[in-house]
Tab-separated table of C-alpha atoms and ligand atoms in Angstrom:
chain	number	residue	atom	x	y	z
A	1	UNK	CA	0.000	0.000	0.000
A	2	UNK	CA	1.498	3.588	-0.932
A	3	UNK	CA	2.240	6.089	1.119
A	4	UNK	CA	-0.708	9.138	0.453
A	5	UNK	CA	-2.274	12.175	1.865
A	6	UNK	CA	-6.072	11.998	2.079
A	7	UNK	CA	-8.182	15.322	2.018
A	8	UNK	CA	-10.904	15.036	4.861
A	9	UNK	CA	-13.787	17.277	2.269
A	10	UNK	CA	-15.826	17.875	5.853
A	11	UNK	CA	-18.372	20.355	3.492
A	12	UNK	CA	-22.201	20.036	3.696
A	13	UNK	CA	-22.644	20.336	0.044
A	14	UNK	CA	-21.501	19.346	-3.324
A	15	UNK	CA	-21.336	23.086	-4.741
A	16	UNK	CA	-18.960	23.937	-1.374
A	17	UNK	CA	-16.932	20.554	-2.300
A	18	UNK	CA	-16.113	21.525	-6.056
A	19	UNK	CA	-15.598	24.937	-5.325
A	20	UNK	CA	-12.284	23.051	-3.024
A	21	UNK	CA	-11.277	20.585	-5.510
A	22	UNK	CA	-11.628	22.932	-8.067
A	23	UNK	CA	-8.349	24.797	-7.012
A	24	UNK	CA	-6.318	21.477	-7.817
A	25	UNK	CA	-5.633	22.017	-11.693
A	26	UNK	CA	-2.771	19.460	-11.447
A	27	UNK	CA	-3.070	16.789	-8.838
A	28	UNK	CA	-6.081	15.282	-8.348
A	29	UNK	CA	-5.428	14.281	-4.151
A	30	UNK	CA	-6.946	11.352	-2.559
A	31	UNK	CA	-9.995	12.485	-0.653
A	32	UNK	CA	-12.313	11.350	1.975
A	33	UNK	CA	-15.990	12.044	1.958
A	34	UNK	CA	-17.671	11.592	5.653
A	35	UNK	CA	-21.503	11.052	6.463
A	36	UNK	CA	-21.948	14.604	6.195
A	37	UNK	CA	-20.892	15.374	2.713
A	38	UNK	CA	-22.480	11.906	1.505
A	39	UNK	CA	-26.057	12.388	3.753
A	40	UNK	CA	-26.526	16.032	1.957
A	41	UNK	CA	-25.774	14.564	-1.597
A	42	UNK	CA	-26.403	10.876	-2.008
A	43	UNK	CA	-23.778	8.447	-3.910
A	44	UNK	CA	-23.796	10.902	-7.059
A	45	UNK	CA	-21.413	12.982	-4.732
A	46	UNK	CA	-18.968	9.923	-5.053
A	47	UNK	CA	-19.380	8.985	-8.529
A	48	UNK	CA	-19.164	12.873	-9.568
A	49	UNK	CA	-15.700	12.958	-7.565
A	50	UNK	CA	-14.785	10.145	-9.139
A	51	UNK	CA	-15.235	10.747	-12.650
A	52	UNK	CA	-13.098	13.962	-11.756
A	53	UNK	CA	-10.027	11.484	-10.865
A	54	UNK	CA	-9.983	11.510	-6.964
A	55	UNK	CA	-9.725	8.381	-5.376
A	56	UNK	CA	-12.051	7.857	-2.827
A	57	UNK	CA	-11.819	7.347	0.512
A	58	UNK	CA	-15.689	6.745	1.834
A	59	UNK	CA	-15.896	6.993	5.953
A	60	UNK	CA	-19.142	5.931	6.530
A	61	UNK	CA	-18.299	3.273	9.445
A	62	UNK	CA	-20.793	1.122	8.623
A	63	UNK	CA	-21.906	-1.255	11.958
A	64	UNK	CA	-24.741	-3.582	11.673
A	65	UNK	CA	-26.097	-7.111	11.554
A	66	UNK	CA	-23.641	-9.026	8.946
A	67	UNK	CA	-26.249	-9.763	6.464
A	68	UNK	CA	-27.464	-6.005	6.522
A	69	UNK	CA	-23.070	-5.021	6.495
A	70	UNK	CA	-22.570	-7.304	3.661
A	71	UNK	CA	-25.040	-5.954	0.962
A	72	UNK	CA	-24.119	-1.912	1.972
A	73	UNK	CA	-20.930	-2.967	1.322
A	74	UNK	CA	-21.723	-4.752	-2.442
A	75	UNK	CA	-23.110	-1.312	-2.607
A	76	UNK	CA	-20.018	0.867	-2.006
A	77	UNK	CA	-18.095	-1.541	-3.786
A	78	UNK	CA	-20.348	-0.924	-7.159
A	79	UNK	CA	-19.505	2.726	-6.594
A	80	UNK	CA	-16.079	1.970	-6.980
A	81	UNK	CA	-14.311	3.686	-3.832
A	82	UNK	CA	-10.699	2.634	-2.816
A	83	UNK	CA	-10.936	2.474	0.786
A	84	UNK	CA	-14.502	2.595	2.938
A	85	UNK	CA	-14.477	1.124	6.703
A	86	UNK	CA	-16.578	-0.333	10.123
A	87	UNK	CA	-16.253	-0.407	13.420
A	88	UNK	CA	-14.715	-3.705	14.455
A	89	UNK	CA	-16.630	-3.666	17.536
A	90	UNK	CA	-19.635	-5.070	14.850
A	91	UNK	CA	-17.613	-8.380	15.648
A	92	UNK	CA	-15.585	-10.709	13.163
A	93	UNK	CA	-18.368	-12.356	11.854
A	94	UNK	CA	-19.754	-9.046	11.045
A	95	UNK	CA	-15.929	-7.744	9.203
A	96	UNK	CA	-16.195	-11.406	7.194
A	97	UNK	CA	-19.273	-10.577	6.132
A	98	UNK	CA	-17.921	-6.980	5.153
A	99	UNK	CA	-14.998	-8.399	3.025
A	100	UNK	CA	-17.683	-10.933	1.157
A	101	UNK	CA	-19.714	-8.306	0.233
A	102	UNK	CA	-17.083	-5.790	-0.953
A	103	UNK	CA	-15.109	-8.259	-3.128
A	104	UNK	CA	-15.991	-7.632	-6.643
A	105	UNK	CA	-17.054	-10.774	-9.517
A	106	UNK	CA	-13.024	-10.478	-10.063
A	107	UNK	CA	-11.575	-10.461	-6.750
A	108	UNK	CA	-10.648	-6.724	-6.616
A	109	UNK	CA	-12.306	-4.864	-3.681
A	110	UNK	CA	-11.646	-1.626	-2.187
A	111	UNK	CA	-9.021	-1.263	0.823
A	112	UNK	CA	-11.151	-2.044	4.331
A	113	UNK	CA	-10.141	-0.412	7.248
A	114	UNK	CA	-11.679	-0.474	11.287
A	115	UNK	CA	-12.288	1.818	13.276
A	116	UNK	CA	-11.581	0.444	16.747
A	117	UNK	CA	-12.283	2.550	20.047
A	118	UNK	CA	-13.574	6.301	18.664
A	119	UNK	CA	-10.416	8.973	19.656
A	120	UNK	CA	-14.038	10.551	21.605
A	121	UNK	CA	-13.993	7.160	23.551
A	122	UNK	CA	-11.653	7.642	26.868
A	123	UNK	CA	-11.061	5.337	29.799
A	124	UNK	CA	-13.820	6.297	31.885
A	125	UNK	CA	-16.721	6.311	29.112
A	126	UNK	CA	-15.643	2.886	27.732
A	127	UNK	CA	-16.077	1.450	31.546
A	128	UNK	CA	-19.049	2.998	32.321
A	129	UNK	CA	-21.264	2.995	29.184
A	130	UNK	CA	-19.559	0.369	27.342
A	131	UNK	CA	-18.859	-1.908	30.669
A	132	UNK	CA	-15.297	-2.425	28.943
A	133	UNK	CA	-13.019	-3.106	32.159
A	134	UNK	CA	-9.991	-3.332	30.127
A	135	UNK	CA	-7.245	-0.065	29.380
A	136	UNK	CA	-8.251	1.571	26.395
A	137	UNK	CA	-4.793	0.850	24.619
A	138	UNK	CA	-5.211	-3.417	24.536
A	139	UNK	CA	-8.876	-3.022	23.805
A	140	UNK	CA	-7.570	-0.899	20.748
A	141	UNK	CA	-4.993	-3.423	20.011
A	142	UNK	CA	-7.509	-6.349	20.463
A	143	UNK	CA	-10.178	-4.754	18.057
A	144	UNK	CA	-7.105	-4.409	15.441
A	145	UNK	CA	-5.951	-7.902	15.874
A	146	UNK	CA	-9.564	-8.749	15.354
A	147	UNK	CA	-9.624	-6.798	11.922
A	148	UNK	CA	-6.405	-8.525	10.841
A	149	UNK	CA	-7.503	-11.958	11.496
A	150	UNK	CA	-10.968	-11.483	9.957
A	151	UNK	CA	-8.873	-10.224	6.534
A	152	UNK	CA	-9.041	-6.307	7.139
A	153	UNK	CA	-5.962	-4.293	5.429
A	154	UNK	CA	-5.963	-2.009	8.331
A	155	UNK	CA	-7.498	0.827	10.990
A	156	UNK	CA	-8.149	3.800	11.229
A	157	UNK	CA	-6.026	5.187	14.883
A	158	UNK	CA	-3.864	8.195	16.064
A	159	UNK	CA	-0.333	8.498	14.647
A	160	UNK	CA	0.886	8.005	18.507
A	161	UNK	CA	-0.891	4.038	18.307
A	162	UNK	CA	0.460	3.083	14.263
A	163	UNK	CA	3.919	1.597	15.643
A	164	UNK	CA	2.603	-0.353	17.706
A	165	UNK	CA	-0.289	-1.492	15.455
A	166	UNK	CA	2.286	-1.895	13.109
A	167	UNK	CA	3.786	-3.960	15.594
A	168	UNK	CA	0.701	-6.473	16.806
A	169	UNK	CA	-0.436	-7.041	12.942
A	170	UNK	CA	2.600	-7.073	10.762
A	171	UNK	CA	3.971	-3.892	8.887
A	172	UNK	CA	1.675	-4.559	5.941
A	173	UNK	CA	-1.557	-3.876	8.055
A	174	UNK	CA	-2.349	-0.127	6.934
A	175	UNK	CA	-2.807	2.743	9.546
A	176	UNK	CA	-4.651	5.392	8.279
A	177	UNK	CA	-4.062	8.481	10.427
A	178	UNK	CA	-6.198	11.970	11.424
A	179	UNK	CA	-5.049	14.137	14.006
A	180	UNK	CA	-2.649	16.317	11.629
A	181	UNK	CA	-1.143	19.408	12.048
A	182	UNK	CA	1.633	21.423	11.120
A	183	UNK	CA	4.300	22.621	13.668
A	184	UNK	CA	3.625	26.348	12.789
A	185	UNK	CA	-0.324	25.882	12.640
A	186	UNK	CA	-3.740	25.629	14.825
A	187	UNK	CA	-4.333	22.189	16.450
A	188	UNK	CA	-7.885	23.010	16.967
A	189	UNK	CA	-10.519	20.759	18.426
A	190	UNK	CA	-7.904	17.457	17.987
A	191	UNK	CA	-6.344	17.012	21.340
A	192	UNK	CA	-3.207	14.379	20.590
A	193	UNK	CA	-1.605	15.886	17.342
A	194	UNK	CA	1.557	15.156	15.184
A	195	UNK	CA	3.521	16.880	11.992
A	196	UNK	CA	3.080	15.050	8.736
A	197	UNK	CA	6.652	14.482	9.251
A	198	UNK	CA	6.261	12.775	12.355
A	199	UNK	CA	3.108	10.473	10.878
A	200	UNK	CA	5.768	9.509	8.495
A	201	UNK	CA	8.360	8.885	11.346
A	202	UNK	CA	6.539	6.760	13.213
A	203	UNK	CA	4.590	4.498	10.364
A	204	UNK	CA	1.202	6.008	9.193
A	205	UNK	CA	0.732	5.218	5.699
A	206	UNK	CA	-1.957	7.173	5.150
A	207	UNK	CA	-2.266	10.929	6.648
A	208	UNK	CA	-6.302	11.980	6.921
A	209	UNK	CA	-5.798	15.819	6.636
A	210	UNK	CA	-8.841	18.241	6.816
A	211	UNK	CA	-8.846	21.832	8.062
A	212	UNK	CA	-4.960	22.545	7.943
A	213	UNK	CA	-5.836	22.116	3.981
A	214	UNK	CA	-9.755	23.151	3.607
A	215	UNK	CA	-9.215	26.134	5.849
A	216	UNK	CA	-5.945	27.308	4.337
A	217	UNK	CA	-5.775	30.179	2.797
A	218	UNK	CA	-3.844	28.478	-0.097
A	219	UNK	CA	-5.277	24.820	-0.189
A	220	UNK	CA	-2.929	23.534	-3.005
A	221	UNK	CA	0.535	24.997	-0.926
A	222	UNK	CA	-1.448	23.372	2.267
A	223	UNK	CA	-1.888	20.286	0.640
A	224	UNK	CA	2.100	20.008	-1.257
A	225	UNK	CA	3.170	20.578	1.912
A	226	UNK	CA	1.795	17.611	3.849
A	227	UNK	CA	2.993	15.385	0.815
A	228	UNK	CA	6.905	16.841	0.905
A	229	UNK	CA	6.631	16.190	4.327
A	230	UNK	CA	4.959	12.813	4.327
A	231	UNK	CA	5.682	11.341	1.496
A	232	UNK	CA	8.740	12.111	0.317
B	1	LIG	O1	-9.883	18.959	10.168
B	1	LIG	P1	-9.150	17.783	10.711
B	1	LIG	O2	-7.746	17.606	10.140
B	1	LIG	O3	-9.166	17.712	12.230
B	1	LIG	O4	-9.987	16.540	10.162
B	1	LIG	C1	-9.726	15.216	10.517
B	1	LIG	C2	-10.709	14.295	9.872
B	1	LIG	O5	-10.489	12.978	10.380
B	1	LIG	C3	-12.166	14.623	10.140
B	1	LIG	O6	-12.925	14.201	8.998
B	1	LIG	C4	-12.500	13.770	11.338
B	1	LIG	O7	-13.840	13.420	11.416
B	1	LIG	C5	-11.640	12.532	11.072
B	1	LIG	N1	-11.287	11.772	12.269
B	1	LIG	C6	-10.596	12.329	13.330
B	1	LIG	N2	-10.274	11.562	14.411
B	1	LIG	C7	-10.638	10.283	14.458
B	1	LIG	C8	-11.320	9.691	13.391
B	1	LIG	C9	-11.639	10.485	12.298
B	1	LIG	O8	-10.235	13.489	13.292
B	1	LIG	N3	-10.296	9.556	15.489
């Protein structure tokens, strides 16, 4: 899997969205579309980004019976995005039935990821509404493990866990990582931050970048900058 920076488009409408992309003449980035983006405009929003040349990362976290998982998934699969993802807490059974439904007639499929405890989930909210005992870093590790061994390519966590996800499920298990900021720039609402640079350091393979590009005042610098630093 190669090394990229993915645009979080966090807009509430398609004419807000192009507007953005519109400033790339030359790249076309790798971009992820959330729930809000993809609740205000429907699929169209994906295959219109698509037809642009964007690949697609679709964050939807889907979580559900497996049955129910494994048809959305054929779904998102015909719509031809490169990555989409769940919450492994649906269970393995649930993630099998994921990867059945997102393999295509030919074996190709988009890249699966997990989400495993929400960066909103601490300590004391997992034990007392989730009646998870353990510490929040092995139930992370566990839920990744899980998503390895039920044939996941990876999770979505913070830069600070991808070494030592890296570490419990092999180096080719992708880490997908938000919670980036420049040195010189705003951290914002996200609490436990790191460079591009350091994402890179440490083992993300995939940087999830949203207002430090959408909110710059020069998107395209924004966004070359996060690749020099990440990628190169
Ligand atoms: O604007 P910012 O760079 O903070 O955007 C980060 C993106 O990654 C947002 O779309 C946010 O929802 C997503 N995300 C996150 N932290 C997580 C999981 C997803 O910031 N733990």
């Amino acid at each position: 899997m190669g090394k990229d920076v993915i645009i979080a488009c966090d807009f509430d409408s398609a004419a807000k969205t192009f507007e953005f992309l519109d400033k790339f003449t030359g790249v076309k980035p790798f971009v992820k579309i959330g729930m809000e983006l993809f609740y205000a405009e429907g699929p169209e929003i994906v295959r219109e980004i698509k037809k642009r040349g964007h690949k697609i990362f679709l964050d939807l976290k889907l979580h559900d019976i497996p049955n129910t998982v494994k048809k959305a998934m054929a779904v998102l699969s015909r719509l031809d995005v490169d990555m989409t993802n769940l919450h492994a807490s649906g269970t393995k059974r649930m993630m099998e039935a994921a990867i059945e439904g997102l393999t295509r007639e030919d074996g190709t499929r988009p890249i699966l990821i997990a989400v495993t405890q929400l960066t909103s989930t601490d300590q004391e909210s997992m034990e007392n509404d989730l009646l998870i005992k353990e510490p929040i870093d092995k139930v992370v590790m566990h839920y990744a493990k899980c998503a390895s061994d039920s044939g996941l390519d990876g999770v979505v966590c913070s830069p600070l866990e991808a070494g030592k996800v890296h570490d419990t499920c092999g180096k080719s298990f992708v880490t997908v990582t938000p919670g980036v900021r420049f040195a010189d720039g705003d951290v914002g609402d996200q609490k436990r931050v790191m460079t591009p640079a350091q994402a890179k350091e440490i083992g993300s393979d995939y940087i999830v970048v949203g207002r430090p590009i959408t909110a710059s005042p020069d998107p395209v610098a924004a966004y070359e900058r996060c690749v020099k630093e990440f990628c190169d």
